[in-house]
Amino acid sequence: PHSSEQQPSLPLDTSEVSPNQKSLWYVEKIEPGIENNIGLFFGIKGELNVEVWKENLLTIINRHESLKTEFYTKDGELVKHVKDQIEEVPTFYAEESNFEKAKIKLKQLFERQFDLSYAPLFRLAIVKVSKNHHLVSFCFHHIISDGWSIKVIFDEFNSLLENRSLTKIFTSFSE
């Protein structure tokens, strides 16, 4: 990943950020941490095909501008850039047969900071407890998501897992 302060070749297609995004970015610069990580944690009973999950999440990421957005400074001003396409879902995978240790491992994977200058500001973490039991986390930075947008994403993800088509996007949650 590149530095959020200076990038060697900045894209020409940048846009202003919302006041909320600006506030979150400044907080992150002043006090870097995980306070703005938003997580969705759940368990899965049954087999889990990591590649199918990654493919479905990549489909969702590439249909929502906010999930393809990165932030950096240009001429001293904070700007955002929406990438044309994301090629890979950041995925962390571990195996741990002890359930309590598996929960700790998932928490550790969730507690990693995001580099706001490198999209996507989303990651998937999976801890396999057994062949038929997994702990999962979807982790977003708050600068690109909130409770409403996470529900939309989760609903779309479930639709794809159930082989249902996704509806047309009428609104954007890029701010």
Tab-separated table of C-alpha atoms in Angstrom:
chain	number	residue	atom	x	y	z
A	1	PRO	CA	0.000	0.000	0.000
A	2	HIS	CA	0.988	3.565	-0.567
A	3	SER	CA	1.239	6.443	1.871
A	4	SER	CA	-1.880	8.500	2.386
A	5	GLU	CA	0.233	11.659	2.563
A	6	GLN	CA	1.969	11.376	-0.802
A	7	GLN	CA	1.261	9.213	-3.781
A	8	PRO	CA	3.588	9.155	-6.767
A	9	SER	CA	0.842	9.213	-9.398
A	10	LEU	CA	-2.516	10.572	-8.326
A	11	PRO	CA	-5.577	9.733	-10.408
A	12	LEU	CA	-7.125	12.649	-12.245
A	13	ASP	CA	-10.655	11.680	-11.271
A	14	THR	CA	-10.848	12.699	-7.636
A	15	SER	CA	-13.736	14.322	-5.832
A	16	GLU	CA	-14.448	16.149	-2.632
A	17	VAL	CA	-15.233	14.223	0.489
A	18	SER	CA	-18.296	14.674	2.666
A	19	PRO	CA	-17.955	16.511	5.987
A	20	ASN	CA	-18.440	13.197	7.842
A	21	GLN	CA	-15.711	11.504	5.820
A	22	LYS	CA	-13.395	14.453	6.415
A	23	SER	CA	-13.972	14.226	10.176
A	24	LEU	CA	-13.323	10.484	10.208
A	25	TRP	CA	-10.141	10.913	8.150
A	26	TYR	CA	-8.767	13.582	10.497
A	27	VAL	CA	-9.564	11.498	13.573
A	28	GLU	CA	-7.709	8.591	11.958
A	29	LYS	CA	-4.672	10.803	11.290
A	30	ILE	CA	-4.628	12.312	14.787
A	31	GLU	CA	-5.297	9.077	16.666
A	32	PRO	CA	-4.754	6.041	14.461
A	33	GLY	CA	-6.608	3.016	15.722
A	34	ILE	CA	-9.453	0.623	15.194
A	35	GLU	CA	-12.233	2.696	16.761
A	36	ASN	CA	-13.742	3.300	13.323
A	37	ASN	CA	-13.713	-0.351	12.281
A	38	ILE	CA	-17.269	-1.628	11.951
A	39	GLY	CA	-17.713	-5.361	12.143
A	40	LEU	CA	-20.340	-7.895	11.402
A	41	PHE	CA	-19.578	-11.159	13.233
A	42	PHE	CA	-21.387	-14.456	12.806
A	43	GLY	CA	-20.960	-18.215	12.860
A	44	ILE	CA	-21.578	-20.600	9.997
A	45	LYS	CA	-22.627	-24.205	10.510
A	46	GLY	CA	-21.784	-26.348	7.502
A	47	GLU	CA	-19.052	-26.243	4.922
A	48	LEU	CA	-17.857	-22.883	3.684
A	49	ASN	CA	-16.304	-22.349	0.259
A	50	VAL	CA	-13.915	-19.434	0.788
A	51	GLU	CA	-13.447	-18.857	-2.953
A	52	VAL	CA	-17.206	-18.559	-3.560
A	53	TRP	CA	-17.483	-16.122	-0.666
A	54	LYS	CA	-14.626	-14.024	-2.011
A	55	GLU	CA	-16.124	-14.029	-5.524
A	56	ASN	CA	-19.536	-12.943	-4.206
A	57	LEU	CA	-18.006	-10.198	-2.073
A	58	LEU	CA	-15.948	-8.978	-5.023
A	59	THR	CA	-19.165	-8.691	-7.058
A	60	ILE	CA	-20.715	-6.577	-4.303
A	61	ILE	CA	-17.624	-4.416	-3.785
A	62	ASN	CA	-17.414	-3.620	-7.482
A	63	ARG	CA	-21.056	-2.514	-7.705
A	64	HIS	CA	-20.829	0.032	-4.856
A	65	GLU	CA	-18.705	3.159	-5.226
A	66	SER	CA	-18.104	3.511	-1.495
A	67	LEU	CA	-16.481	0.081	-1.312
A	68	LYS	CA	-14.032	1.087	-4.074
A	69	THR	CA	-13.137	4.449	-2.516
A	70	GLU	CA	-9.738	5.488	-1.181
A	71	PHE	CA	-8.703	8.756	0.485
A	72	TYR	CA	-5.552	10.882	0.370
A	73	THR	CA	-4.381	14.452	0.207
A	74	LYS	CA	-3.892	16.351	-3.039
A	75	ASP	CA	-2.474	19.872	-2.929
A	76	GLY	CA	-3.059	19.878	0.823
A	77	GLU	CA	-6.757	18.951	0.516
A	78	LEU	CA	-8.372	15.646	1.348
A	79	VAL	CA	-9.866	13.983	-1.749
A	80	LYS	CA	-11.424	10.648	-2.520
A	81	HIS	CA	-10.902	8.484	-5.545
A	82	VAL	CA	-13.239	5.703	-6.628
A	83	LYS	CA	-11.293	2.908	-8.275
A	84	ASP	CA	-12.747	1.487	-11.468
A	85	GLN	CA	-12.524	-2.030	-10.137
A	86	ILE	CA	-11.197	-3.973	-7.172
A	87	GLU	CA	-9.342	-7.130	-8.144
A	88	GLU	CA	-9.244	-8.986	-4.835
A	89	VAL	CA	-11.047	-9.093	-1.509
A	90	PRO	CA	-8.613	-8.768	1.404
A	91	THR	CA	-9.137	-12.068	3.192
A	92	PHE	CA	-7.634	-13.404	6.383
A	93	TYR	CA	-8.050	-17.096	7.026
A	94	ALA	CA	-7.005	-19.173	10.010
A	95	GLU	CA	-7.799	-22.533	11.524
A	96	GLU	CA	-8.266	-23.011	15.260
A	97	SER	CA	-10.068	-26.001	16.746
A	98	ASN	CA	-10.486	-24.430	20.205
A	99	PHE	CA	-13.618	-22.266	20.047
A	100	GLU	CA	-12.424	-19.683	22.599
A	101	LYS	CA	-9.069	-19.330	20.843
A	102	ALA	CA	-10.917	-19.075	17.515
A	103	LYS	CA	-12.939	-16.115	18.853
A	104	ILE	CA	-9.702	-14.443	19.998
A	105	LYS	CA	-8.135	-15.024	16.572
A	106	LEU	CA	-11.148	-13.474	14.825
A	107	LYS	CA	-10.969	-10.478	17.150
A	108	GLN	CA	-7.267	-10.059	16.348
A	109	LEU	CA	-8.012	-10.151	12.618
A	110	PHE	CA	-10.740	-7.535	13.102
A	111	GLU	CA	-8.437	-5.255	15.092
A	112	ARG	CA	-6.101	-4.449	12.211
A	113	GLN	CA	-5.955	-0.844	11.063
A	114	PHE	CA	-6.935	0.197	7.564
A	115	ASP	CA	-4.751	2.289	5.283
A	116	LEU	CA	-7.357	4.792	4.074
A	117	SER	CA	-5.365	5.457	0.908
A	118	TYR	CA	-5.811	1.918	-0.377
A	119	ALA	CA	-9.226	0.543	-1.392
A	120	PRO	CA	-11.099	-1.527	-0.522
A	121	LEU	CA	-11.585	-0.405	3.069
A	122	PHE	CA	-13.242	-3.741	3.725
A	123	ARG	CA	-11.920	-7.181	4.610
A	124	LEU	CA	-13.173	-10.665	5.256
A	125	ALA	CA	-11.894	-12.785	8.129
A	126	ILE	CA	-12.692	-16.476	8.518
A	127	VAL	CA	-11.592	-18.785	11.305
A	128	LYS	CA	-12.286	-22.445	10.655
A	129	VAL	CA	-13.126	-24.196	13.937
A	130	SER	CA	-13.987	-27.517	12.306
A	131	LYS	CA	-15.044	-28.823	8.889
A	132	ASN	CA	-18.605	-27.720	9.595
A	133	HIS	CA	-18.110	-24.694	11.854
A	134	HIS	CA	-16.626	-21.303	10.929
A	135	LEU	CA	-16.480	-17.902	12.595
A	136	VAL	CA	-16.698	-15.013	10.153
A	137	SER	CA	-16.223	-11.257	10.238
A	138	PHE	CA	-16.954	-8.622	7.627
A	139	CYS	CA	-14.927	-5.572	8.640
A	140	PHE	CA	-15.450	-2.082	7.178
A	141	HIS	CA	-13.930	1.269	7.951
A	142	HIS	CA	-16.652	3.689	9.023
A	143	ILE	CA	-15.456	6.237	6.431
A	144	ILE	CA	-17.084	4.095	3.702
A	145	SER	CA	-19.936	2.443	5.591
A	146	ASP	CA	-22.536	2.665	8.318
A	147	GLY	CA	-25.212	0.397	9.760
A	148	TRP	CA	-27.602	0.916	6.843
A	149	SER	CA	-25.004	0.239	4.137
A	150	ILE	CA	-23.747	-2.874	5.939
A	151	LYS	CA	-27.290	-4.244	5.992
A	152	VAL	CA	-27.568	-3.618	2.238
A	153	ILE	CA	-24.261	-5.399	1.626
A	154	PHE	CA	-25.165	-8.330	3.861
A	155	ASP	CA	-28.559	-8.711	2.159
A	156	GLU	CA	-26.874	-8.675	-1.261
A	157	PHE	CA	-24.330	-11.216	-0.082
A	158	ASN	CA	-27.096	-13.549	1.099
A	159	SER	CA	-28.879	-13.122	-2.244
A	160	LEU	CA	-25.747	-14.190	-4.112
A	161	LEU	CA	-25.217	-17.189	-1.808
A	162	GLU	CA	-28.808	-18.220	-2.569
A	163	ASN	CA	-28.204	-17.745	-6.325
A	164	ARG	CA	-30.699	-14.891	-6.527
A	165	SER	CA	-29.986	-11.936	-8.795
A	166	LEU	CA	-29.195	-8.546	-7.328
A	167	THR	CA	-31.549	-5.626	-7.774
A	168	LYS	CA	-30.572	-2.491	-9.630
A	169	ILE	CA	-28.873	0.127	-7.485
A	170	PHE	CA	-30.994	3.278	-7.149
A	171	THR	CA	-29.076	5.060	-4.404
A	172	SER	CA	-25.434	5.378	-3.520
A	173	PHE	CA	-24.038	5.236	-0.029
A	174	SER	CA	-20.684	6.696	-1.078
A	175	GLU	CA	-21.003	9.441	1.534
